[in-house]
CSV table of C-alpha atoms and ligand atoms in Angstrom, one decimal:
chain,number,residue,atom,x,y,z
A,734,MET,CA,0.0,0.0,0.0
A,735,ASN,CA,1.2,3.5,-0.6
A,736,PHE,CA,-0.1,7.0,0.5
A,737,LYS,CA,-1.7,7.6,-2.9
A,738,THR,CA,-4.4,5.1,-2.0
A,739,PHE,CA,-5.9,7.6,0.5
A,740,ASN,CA,-6.3,10.3,-2.1
A,741,PHE,CA,-5.0,13.0,0.2
A,742,HIS,CA,-5.4,16.7,-0.6
A,743,PRO,CA,-2.2,17.9,-2.5
A,744,LEU,CA,-1.2,20.1,0.5
A,745,VAL,CA,-1.5,17.1,2.9
A,746,ALA,CA,0.5,14.9,0.4
A,747,ALA,CA,3.2,17.7,0.4
A,748,GLY,CA,3.4,17.4,4.2
A,749,ILE,CA,3.9,13.6,3.9
A,750,ALA,CA,6.7,14.2,1.4
A,751,ALA,CA,8.2,16.9,3.6
A,752,ALA,CA,8.3,14.4,6.5
A,753,GLY,CA,10.0,11.9,4.2
A,754,TYR,CA,7.3,9.1,4.6
A,755,GLU,CA,7.1,6.8,1.7
A,756,ASN,CA,4.6,4.1,2.7
A,757,PRO,CA,2.0,4.0,5.5
A,758,THR,CA,2.9,2.0,8.6
A,759,PRO,CA,0.4,-0.8,9.5
A,760,ILE,CA,-1.5,1.4,12.0
A,761,GLN,CA,-1.8,4.1,9.4
A,762,ALA,CA,-3.0,1.7,6.8
A,763,GLY,CA,-5.5,0.3,9.3
A,764,VAL,CA,-7.0,3.5,10.7
A,765,ILE,CA,-6.8,6.2,8.1
A,766,PRO,CA,-9.6,5.0,5.8
A,767,HIS,CA,-12.0,4.7,8.9
A,768,ILE,CA,-11.1,8.1,10.2
A,769,MET,CA,-11.5,9.7,6.8
A,770,ARG,CA,-15.0,8.1,6.6
A,771,GLY,CA,-15.8,10.0,9.8
A,772,CYS,CA,-16.1,6.9,12.2
A,773,ASP,CA,-15.3,7.0,15.9
A,774,LEU,CA,-12.3,4.7,16.5
A,775,MET,CA,-10.4,2.9,19.1
A,776,GLY,CA,-6.8,2.3,18.0
A,777,LEU,CA,-4.7,-0.1,20.0
A,778,ALA,CA,-1.1,0.7,19.2
A,779,GLN,CA,2.1,1.7,20.9
A,780,THR,CA,4.5,4.6,20.4
A,781,GLY,CA,6.9,4.0,17.6
A,782,THR,CA,4.2,2.5,15.3
A,783,GLY,CA,3.5,5.8,13.5
A,784,LYS,CA,0.2,6.4,15.4
A,785,THR,CA,0.7,10.2,15.5
A,786,ALA,CA,0.5,10.6,11.7
A,787,ALA,CA,-2.3,8.0,11.7
A,788,PHE,CA,-4.6,10.5,13.3
A,789,VAL,CA,-2.9,13.8,12.2
A,790,LEU,CA,-3.1,13.1,8.5
A,791,PRO,CA,-6.9,12.7,8.4
A,792,ILE,CA,-7.2,15.8,10.6
A,793,LEU,CA,-5.1,17.8,8.1
A,794,GLN,CA,-7.3,16.4,5.3
A,795,ARG,CA,-10.4,17.8,6.9
A,796,LEU,CA,-8.7,21.2,7.6
A,797,ALA,CA,-7.3,21.5,4.1
A,798,ALA,CA,-10.9,21.6,2.8
A,799,GLY,CA,-12.9,23.7,5.4
A,800,ASP,CA,-12.8,27.1,7.1
A,801,ARG,CA,-9.8,28.2,9.3
A,802,GLY,CA,-9.3,30.2,12.4
A,803,SER,CA,-11.3,28.3,14.9
A,804,ILE,CA,-10.4,25.2,16.9
A,805,ARG,CA,-11.6,22.2,14.8
A,806,SER,CA,-9.4,19.5,16.3
A,807,LEU,CA,-8.3,18.8,19.9
A,808,ILE,CA,-5.7,16.2,20.8
A,809,ILE,CA,-5.3,15.3,24.5
A,810,ALA,CA,-2.0,13.8,25.6
A,811,PRO,CA,-0.9,12.7,29.1
A,812,THR,CA,2.6,14.4,29.2
A,813,ARG,CA,4.1,17.6,28.1
A,814,GLU,CA,6.8,15.8,26.2
A,815,LEU,CA,4.2,13.8,24.2
A,816,ALA,CA,2.1,16.9,23.6
A,817,GLU,CA,5.3,18.7,22.3
A,818,GLN,CA,6.2,15.8,20.1
A,819,ILE,CA,2.7,15.7,18.5
A,820,HIS,CA,2.9,19.4,18.1
A,821,GLN,CA,6.2,19.1,16.3
A,822,ALA,CA,4.8,16.3,14.0
A,823,ILE,CA,1.9,18.6,13.1
A,824,GLU,CA,4.3,21.5,12.4
A,825,ILE,CA,6.1,19.4,9.8
A,826,LEU,CA,3.1,17.6,8.3
A,827,GLY,CA,0.8,20.6,8.4
A,828,ARG,CA,3.2,23.3,7.2
A,829,PRO,CA,2.3,23.1,3.5
A,830,ALA,CA,-1.4,23.3,4.4
A,831,GLY,CA,-0.7,26.3,6.6
A,832,VAL,CA,-2.5,25.0,9.7
A,833,ARG,CA,-2.0,26.7,13.0
A,834,CYS,CA,-1.3,24.4,16.0
A,835,VAL,CA,-0.7,25.3,19.6
A,836,ALA,CA,0.5,23.0,22.4
A,837,ILE,CA,-0.9,23.8,25.9
A,838,TYR,CA,0.4,22.3,29.1
A,839,GLY,CA,1.3,23.4,32.6
A,840,GLY,CA,4.7,24.5,33.9
A,841,VAL,CA,4.8,27.4,31.5
A,842,GLY,CA,3.0,30.8,31.3
A,843,ILE,CA,-0.7,30.7,30.5
A,844,HIS,CA,-0.9,34.1,28.8
A,845,PRO,CA,1.0,33.4,25.6
A,846,GLN,CA,-1.1,30.3,25.2
A,847,ILE,CA,-4.3,32.4,25.5
A,848,GLN,CA,-3.1,34.6,22.6
A,849,LYS,CA,-2.3,31.6,20.4
A,850,LEU,CA,-5.5,29.8,21.2
A,851,LYS,CA,-7.4,32.7,19.5
A,852,ARG,CA,-6.0,31.7,16.1
A,853,ALA,CA,-5.4,28.0,16.3
A,854,ASP,CA,-6.9,25.3,14.1
A,855,ILE,CA,-5.5,22.4,16.2
A,856,VAL,CA,-4.8,22.3,19.9
A,857,VAL,CA,-2.6,19.6,21.5
A,858,ALA,CA,-3.2,19.7,25.3
A,859,CYS,CA,-2.5,18.0,28.6
A,860,PRO,CA,-5.6,17.6,30.7
A,861,GLY,CA,-4.9,19.8,33.7
A,862,ARG,CA,-4.0,23.0,31.7
A,863,LEU,CA,-6.8,22.4,29.2
A,864,LEU,CA,-9.3,22.3,32.1
A,865,ASP,CA,-7.7,25.6,33.4
A,866,HIS,CA,-8.4,27.2,30.0
A,867,ILE,CA,-11.9,25.8,29.9
A,868,ARG,CA,-12.6,27.3,33.4
A,869,ARG,CA,-11.2,30.7,32.4
A,870,HIS,CA,-13.2,30.6,29.1
A,871,SER,CA,-10.0,31.2,27.3
A,872,ILE,CA,-10.6,28.4,24.8
A,873,GLU,CA,-13.5,28.3,22.4
A,874,LEU,CA,-14.4,24.7,21.5
A,875,THR,CA,-17.9,25.1,19.9
A,876,GLN,CA,-16.5,24.5,16.4
A,877,LEU,CA,-14.7,21.2,17.4
A,878,GLU,CA,-15.0,18.4,14.9
A,879,THR,CA,-12.4,15.9,15.9
A,880,LEU,CA,-11.2,14.9,19.4
A,881,VAL,CA,-8.2,12.5,19.9
A,882,LEU,CA,-7.3,11.0,23.3
A,883,ASP,CA,-3.7,9.7,22.9
A,884,GLU,CA,-2.1,7.2,25.2
A,885,ALA,CA,-5.4,6.8,27.1
A,886,ASP,CA,-3.9,4.0,29.3
A,887,HIS,CA,-1.2,6.3,30.4
A,888,MET,CA,-3.7,9.0,31.3
A,889,LEU,CA,-5.3,6.4,33.4
A,890,ASP,CA,-2.0,5.5,35.1
A,891,MET,CA,-1.4,9.1,35.8
A,892,GLY,CA,-4.9,9.7,37.3
A,893,PHE,CA,-6.2,12.0,34.6
A,894,ILE,CA,-9.4,10.1,33.7
A,895,PRO,CA,-11.6,12.3,36.0
A,896,ASP,CA,-10.2,15.4,34.3
A,897,VAL,CA,-10.9,13.9,30.9
A,898,ARG,CA,-14.5,13.1,31.9
A,899,GLN,CA,-14.8,16.8,33.0
A,900,ILE,CA,-13.4,18.0,29.7
A,901,PHE,CA,-15.9,15.8,27.7
A,902,LYS,CA,-18.7,17.8,29.3
A,903,HIS,CA,-17.5,21.0,27.6
A,904,LEU,CA,-17.2,19.5,24.1
A,905,PRO,CA,-19.9,19.6,21.3
A,906,VAL,CA,-21.7,16.2,21.2
A,907,ASN,CA,-21.6,16.1,17.5
A,908,ARG,CA,-18.0,15.3,16.8
A,909,GLN,CA,-15.7,12.5,15.8
A,910,THR,CA,-13.8,10.9,18.7
A,911,LEU,CA,-10.6,8.8,18.4
A,912,VAL,CA,-9.0,7.0,21.3
A,913,PHE,CA,-5.5,5.5,21.1
A,914,SER,CA,-4.1,3.3,23.8
A,915,ALA,CA,-1.4,0.6,23.9
A,916,THR,CA,-3.5,-1.6,26.3
A,917,MET,CA,-7.2,-1.8,27.0
A,918,PRO,CA,-7.8,-1.8,30.8
A,919,HIS,CA,-11.4,-2.0,32.1
A,920,GLU,CA,-11.6,1.8,32.8
A,921,ILE,CA,-10.6,2.7,29.2
A,922,ARG,CA,-13.1,0.2,27.9
A,923,GLN,CA,-15.8,2.0,30.0
A,924,LEU,CA,-14.7,5.4,28.9
A,925,ALA,CA,-14.9,4.3,25.2
A,926,LYS,CA,-18.4,2.9,25.8
A,927,THR,CA,-19.6,6.2,27.2
A,928,PHE,CA,-18.0,8.6,24.8
A,929,LEU,CA,-17.5,6.8,21.5
A,930,ASN,CA,-20.3,6.3,19.0
A,931,ASP,CA,-20.3,2.8,17.5
A,932,PRO,CA,-16.5,2.8,17.2
A,933,VAL,CA,-14.3,0.7,14.9
A,934,THR,CA,-11.5,-1.0,16.8
A,935,ILE,CA,-8.2,-1.5,15.1
A,936,LYS,CA,-5.5,-3.4,16.9
A,937,ILE,CA,-1.8,-3.5,15.9
A,938,GLY,CA,-0.1,-6.4,17.7
A,939,VAL,CA,2.4,-5.6,20.5
A,940,THR,CA,5.5,-4.9,18.4
A,941,SER,CA,8.0,-7.6,19.3
A,942,PRO,CA,11.5,-6.2,19.9
A,943,ALA,CA,13.6,-5.7,16.9
A,944,ASP,CA,16.0,-8.5,15.9
A,945,THR,CA,18.8,-6.0,16.0
A,946,VAL,CA,18.6,-5.8,19.9
A,947,SER,CA,20.6,-8.2,22.0
A,948,HIS,CA,19.3,-8.7,25.6
A,949,ALA,CA,21.2,-9.6,28.8
A,950,PHE,CA,20.4,-9.8,32.5
A,951,TYR,CA,23.0,-8.7,35.0
A,952,PRO,CA,22.4,-10.3,38.4
A,953,VAL,CA,23.6,-7.9,41.1
A,954,ALA,CA,22.8,-7.0,44.8
A,955,HIS,CA,20.7,-3.9,45.1
A,956,HIS,CA,23.4,-1.8,46.8
A,957,LEU,CA,25.9,-2.5,44.0
A,958,LYS,CA,23.8,-1.4,41.1
A,959,THR,CA,25.4,2.0,40.7
A,960,ALA,CA,28.9,0.5,40.9
A,961,LEU,CA,27.9,-2.1,38.3
A,962,LEU,CA,26.5,0.6,36.0
A,963,LEU,CA,29.7,2.6,36.2
A,964,ASN,CA,31.8,-0.5,35.5
A,965,LEU,CA,29.6,-1.4,32.5
A,966,LEU,CA,29.8,2.2,31.1
A,967,GLU,CA,33.6,2.2,31.5
A,968,ASN,CA,34.0,-1.1,29.7
A,969,SER,CA,31.6,-0.6,26.8
A,970,ASN,CA,31.6,1.5,23.7
A,971,ALA,CA,28.2,2.9,24.5
A,972,GLU,CA,27.4,6.0,22.4
A,973,SER,CA,24.0,7.0,23.7
A,974,VAL,CA,22.5,5.3,26.8
A,975,LEU,CA,19.0,5.5,28.2
A,976,VAL,CA,18.9,4.3,31.8
A,977,PHE,CA,15.5,3.5,33.5
A,978,THR,CA,14.9,3.7,37.2
A,979,ARG,CA,11.7,2.9,39.0
A,980,THR,CA,11.4,6.2,41.0
A,981,LYS,CA,11.9,9.9,40.3
A,982,HIS,CA,14.2,10.3,43.3
A,983,ARG,CA,16.4,7.5,42.0
A,984,ALA,CA,16.6,9.0,38.5
A,985,LYS,CA,17.7,12.3,40.0
A,986,SER,CA,20.3,10.9,42.3
A,987,LEU,CA,21.7,8.4,39.8
A,988,GLY,CA,22.0,11.3,37.2
A,989,LYS,CA,24.0,13.2,39.8
A,990,LYS,CA,26.3,10.3,40.5
A,991,LEU,CA,27.0,9.8,36.9
A,992,MET,CA,27.9,13.4,36.5
A,993,THR,CA,30.2,13.2,39.6
A,994,ALA,CA,31.9,10.2,37.8
A,995,GLY,CA,32.5,12.6,34.9
A,996,TYR,CA,29.8,11.5,32.4
A,997,GLN,CA,27.8,13.9,30.4
A,998,ALA,CA,24.5,12.8,31.9
A,999,ALA,CA,21.1,14.3,32.5
A,1000,SER,CA,17.9,13.0,34.2
A,1001,LEU,CA,14.3,13.2,33.1
A,1002,GLN,CA,11.7,13.0,35.8
A,1003,GLY,CA,8.5,14.6,36.7
A,1004,ASN,CA,9.9,16.9,39.4
A,1005,LEU,CA,11.9,18.9,36.8
A,1006,SER,CA,10.6,22.2,35.5
A,1007,GLN,CA,9.4,22.2,31.9
A,1008,SER,CA,12.5,24.1,30.6
A,1009,ARG,CA,14.9,21.6,32.4
A,1010,ARG,CA,13.0,18.6,31.0
A,1011,GLN,CA,13.2,20.0,27.5
A,1012,ALA,CA,16.9,20.8,28.0
A,1013,SER,CA,17.6,17.3,29.2
A,1014,LEU,CA,15.7,15.8,26.2
A,1015,ASP,CA,17.2,18.2,23.6
A,1016,GLY,CA,20.7,17.6,25.0
A,1017,PHE,CA,20.2,13.9,24.8
A,1018,ARG,CA,18.7,14.0,21.3
A,1019,ASP,CA,21.5,16.1,19.9
A,1020,GLY,CA,24.3,14.1,21.6
A,1021,LYS,CA,25.4,16.7,24.2
A,1022,PHE,CA,24.4,14.2,26.9
A,1023,LYS,CA,25.6,10.7,26.4
A,1024,ILE,CA,23.4,9.3,29.2
A,1025,LEU,CA,19.8,10.1,30.1
A,1026,VAL,CA,18.4,8.6,33.3
A,1027,ALA,CA,14.6,8.5,33.2
A,1028,THR,CA,11.5,7.1,34.8
A,1029,ASP,CA,8.9,5.3,32.6
A,1030,ILE,CA,6.4,8.1,32.9
A,1031,ALA,CA,8.9,10.8,32.0
A,1032,ALA,CA,10.2,8.8,29.1
A,1033,ARG,CA,6.8,8.0,27.7
A,1034,GLY,CA,6.4,8.5,24.0
A,1035,ILE,CA,9.9,9.9,23.7
A,1036,ASP,CA,11.2,9.4,20.2
A,1037,VAL,CA,15.0,9.5,20.2
A,1038,THR,CA,16.4,7.3,17.4
A,1039,ARG,CA,20.1,7.0,18.1
A,1040,ILE,CA,20.1,5.0,21.3
A,1041,SER,CA,22.8,2.4,21.5
A,1042,HIS,CA,22.0,1.0,25.0
A,1043,VAL,CA,19.0,0.8,27.1
A,1044,ILE,CA,19.9,-0.1,30.7
A,1045,ASN,CA,17.2,-1.1,33.1
A,1046,TYR,CA,18.7,-0.1,36.4
A,1047,ASP,CA,15.5,-1.3,37.9
A,1048,ILE,CA,13.6,-4.1,36.2
A,1049,PRO,CA,10.3,-2.9,34.6
A,1050,SER,CA,7.1,-3.9,36.3
A,1051,THR,CA,5.5,-5.7,33.3
A,1052,PRO,CA,6.8,-7.5,30.2
A,1053,ASP,CA,5.0,-4.9,28.0
A,1054,THR,CA,6.9,-2.1,29.8
A,1055,TYR,CA,10.2,-4.1,29.0
A,1056,ILE,CA,9.3,-4.2,25.3
A,1057,HIS,CA,8.3,-0.6,25.4
A,1058,ARG,CA,11.6,0.5,27.1
A,1059,ILE,CA,13.9,-1.5,24.8
A,1060,GLY,CA,11.9,-0.5,21.7
A,1061,ARG,CA,14.0,2.6,21.9
A,1062,THR,CA,17.2,1.0,20.9
A,1063,GLY,CA,18.1,-1.0,17.8
A,1064,ARG,CA,15.8,1.1,15.6
A,1065,ALA,CA,16.2,1.4,11.9
A,1066,ALA,CA,18.5,-1.6,11.5
A,1067,ARG,CA,21.1,-0.2,14.0
A,1068,SER,CA,22.2,-2.7,16.5
A,1069,GLY,CA,21.3,-2.1,20.2
A,1070,GLU,CA,21.9,-3.6,23.6
A,1071,ALA,CA,19.3,-4.0,26.3
A,1072,TYR,CA,20.8,-4.7,29.8
A,1073,THR,CA,18.6,-5.4,32.8
A,1074,PHE,CA,19.9,-5.4,36.4
A,1075,ILE,CA,18.2,-8.1,38.4
A,1076,THR,CA,18.2,-8.8,42.1
A,1077,GLY,CA,17.0,-11.9,44.0
A,1078,GLU,CA,13.5,-10.4,44.2
A,1079,ASP,CA,13.0,-10.1,40.5
A,1080,LYS,CA,12.8,-13.8,39.6
A,1081,LYS,CA,9.1,-13.8,38.6
A,1082,MET,CA,9.5,-10.8,36.3
A,1083,VAL,CA,12.7,-12.3,34.8
A,1084,ASN,CA,10.7,-15.4,33.8
A,1085,ALA,CA,7.8,-13.3,32.5
A,1086,ILE,CA,10.1,-11.1,30.4
A,1087,SER,CA,11.9,-14.2,28.9
A,1088,ARG,CA,8.5,-15.6,28.0
A,1089,ALA,CA,7.5,-12.4,26.3
A,1090,ILE,CA,10.8,-12.3,24.3
A,1091,GLY,CA,10.3,-15.9,23.4
A,1092,SER,CA,13.8,-17.1,24.5
A,1093,ASN,CA,16.0,-17.4,27.5
A,1094,ILE,CA,17.9,-14.2,28.1
A,1095,GLU,CA,21.6,-14.6,28.8
A,1096,GLN,CA,22.7,-13.9,32.4
A,1097,ARG,CA,26.0,-12.1,32.4
A,1098,ILE,CA,28.6,-11.8,35.1
A,1099,LEU,CA,31.3,-9.1,34.7
A,1100,PRO,CA,34.8,-10.5,35.3
A,1101,THR,CA,36.1,-7.1,36.2
A,1102,PHE,CA,33.5,-6.4,38.9
A,1103,ASN,CA,33.8,-7.2,42.6
A,1104,TYR,CA,30.4,-8.8,43.4
A,1105,GLY,CA,31.4,-9.2,47.1
A,1106,GLY,CA,31.8,-5.4,47.6
A,1107,THR,CA,29.9,-3.7,50.3
A,1108,SER,CA,29.5,-0.3,48.7
A,1109,HIS,CA,30.2,1.7,45.6
A,1110,ASN,CA,33.8,2.4,46.8
A,1111,VAL,CA,34.9,-1.1,47.3
A,1112,ALA,CA,33.4,-2.7,44.2
A,1113,TYR,CA,36.7,-3.2,42.5
A,1114,ARG,CA,38.5,-6.5,42.3
A,1115,SER,CA,41.9,-5.0,43.0
A,1116,ARG,CA,43.7,-1.8,43.8
A,1117,GLN,CA,44.9,-1.7,40.2
A,1118,ASP,CA,41.2,-1.7,39.0
A,1119,LYS,CA,40.4,1.0,41.4
A,1120,LYS,CA,43.4,3.1,40.2
A,1121,LEU,CA,42.4,2.5,36.6
A,1122,HIS,CA,38.9,3.6,37.4
A,1123,GLN,CA,40.1,6.8,39.1
A,1124,LYS,CA,42.3,7.6,36.1
A,1125,LYS,CA,39.5,7.2,33.7
A,1126,THR,CA,37.2,9.4,35.8
A,1127,GLU,CA,39.8,12.1,35.8
A,1128,GLU,CA,40.2,11.8,32.1
A,1129,ARG,CA,36.5,12.1,31.5
A,1130,LYS,CA,36.3,15.2,33.8
A,1131,ARG,CA,39.3,16.8,32.0
A,1132,HIS,CA,37.6,16.2,28.7
A,1133,ASN,CA,34.4,17.7,29.9
A,1134,ARG,CA,36.1,20.7,31.3
A,1135,ARG,CA,37.7,21.2,27.9
A,1136,THR,CA,34.4,20.9,26.1
A,1137,SER,CA,32.6,22.5,29.1
A,1138,MET,CA,29.7,20.2,28.5
A,1139,THR,CA,28.9,18.9,31.9
A,1140,ARG,CA,26.1,21.1,33.0
A,1141,SER,CA,23.7,20.7,35.9
A,1142,PHE,CA,20.5,19.4,34.3
A,1143,VAL,CA,19.6,16.9,36.9
B,237,AMP,P1,4.9,7.6,16.5
B,237,AMP,O1,4.5,6.2,16.8
B,237,AMP,O2,3.8,8.4,16.0
B,237,AMP,O3,5.6,8.2,17.7
B,237,AMP,O4,6.0,7.5,15.3
B,237,AMP,C1,7.3,7.0,15.4
B,237,AMP,C2,8.2,7.4,14.4
B,237,AMP,O5,7.8,6.9,13.1
B,237,AMP,C3,8.3,9.0,14.2
B,237,AMP,O6,9.7,9.3,14.2
B,237,AMP,C4,7.6,9.3,12.9
B,237,AMP,O7,8.2,10.4,12.3
B,237,AMP,C5,7.9,8.0,12.1
B,237,AMP,N1,6.9,7.7,11.1
B,237,AMP,C6,5.5,7.8,11.2
B,237,AMP,N2,4.9,7.4,10.1
B,237,AMP,C7,5.9,7.0,9.2
B,237,AMP,C8,5.9,6.5,7.9
B,237,AMP,N3,4.8,6.3,7.2
B,237,AMP,N4,7.1,6.2,7.3
B,237,AMP,C9,8.2,6.4,8.0
B,237,AMP,N5,8.3,6.9,9.3
B,237,AMP,C10,7.2,7.2,9.9
C-alpha cells in the first residue's frame, strides 16, 4: 500500500513528502480509511508505530478543505513531552497546508497560550492545563469536529481520567472521537463505551522487539547497582545510553552520581521544570548528553532514534513495559543492547520477560566487577582496577572541562 491510496489533498501529500514518509505503517493503513469516513475509532497501538501521523493526516485532510481560524481539532496527551512531540509532527506535516497548531500544558506561562488559542486550528493539550483554560473561558471549543485521546492507558496510570471526563462535558456532542491506547484496561473500555459512538476497533499487535537488539540480564545485589553501572559504562563503547529507574528520586540521584563520575548525563523525571526537562531531552537527542536517566512516565512516548544501549537499572514492572523500554534501541537496523539489572526479588519478572521475548535471556557476570563489595567504593576487584577507574574518571572530567559540556541538568 502507498499513501496515494488515500487520495489526500495535495497540501497534505506535500506534508507527507516533507516528513519523508514513503509508505504508510500498519497502524496508518489500518485506521486512516476509517477516520476519513468519519467513524469513531479505538486504536490499539504503541508509540513507535506511526500512530501520531495516523490521526494527524486525516485531521489535516479535513482542515485543508474547510474554514480556518477556529479550533476544529483537539488532541489530549498525558505528558508535556508527548504533547510537544505531537505538536512538532503537526508542524512538519501541516506546514504546506498552513495549519496553526498550539500545544498547551502546565509549567509554562498561560498568557502566551491564551493569545495563540485565539487563532489555532488544532490544539494539543495536557488535561490539567486544558481544564484551566476551559474554566477561564480562554478556549473556544464550539467548532470542534475531531477529538483525539492519545495514550489513554497512560492517562489512566497518571490519574487523569476524572479530568478527561470533565473535559468531555464541555465539548460539542456532534464530533468524531478517536482514542489511542497501547493496552485496554477496564476503565478505558468503560470510557470508550460512554463517549464513542459505534466505534471501529483497530489493533496492531504488540510490536516484538527488533531482531537488532541483544538482551542480557545482570544479576547484582541492590546496593551494588550503581557500581555495576559505572563498570559497564567504563568497559563498553556505549554512544548513547538511556537508563531507566523505578522512581523519580532514584533517576535524579543516579543522574548526579554519573555526573560526579565525569559523564555527560542528565535526568528526566516529573519533578523537573518544563524548561529543564526540555533541555535534558534536547541535549540527549543532539548528543550533548551521552546518558539520560529517566522514569517510565517521564520517558513515555519519547522518540530518540540514536540510542545504542537501554539499561534497566530497575527491572520494569511488566513485560510490556520491558518491550516498550527497549523498543527505543536497535531502531532502523542499527544494533542495540538491552541490559537489565536483576536482584533476588526479580525472579518472577525475569521469567515473564523471557516468555514475552520468546527465548531465555543470557545472564552475564562481569569478570572485572567485585560482586562481594559492600559499597560503591569497594566494588573493584583489585587496587589496580580502582586506580584505573580513578584515572578514567579524571580523564572524563578533564575532557568535559575542555568541552565545558557537563552542566547541571539533573
Ligand atoms: P509515533 O509512533 O507516532 O511516535 O511515530 C514513530 C516514528 O515513526 C516517528 O519518528 C515518525 O516520524 C515515524 N513515522 C511515522 N509514520 C511514518 C511512515 N509512514 N514512514 C516512516 N516513518 C514514519
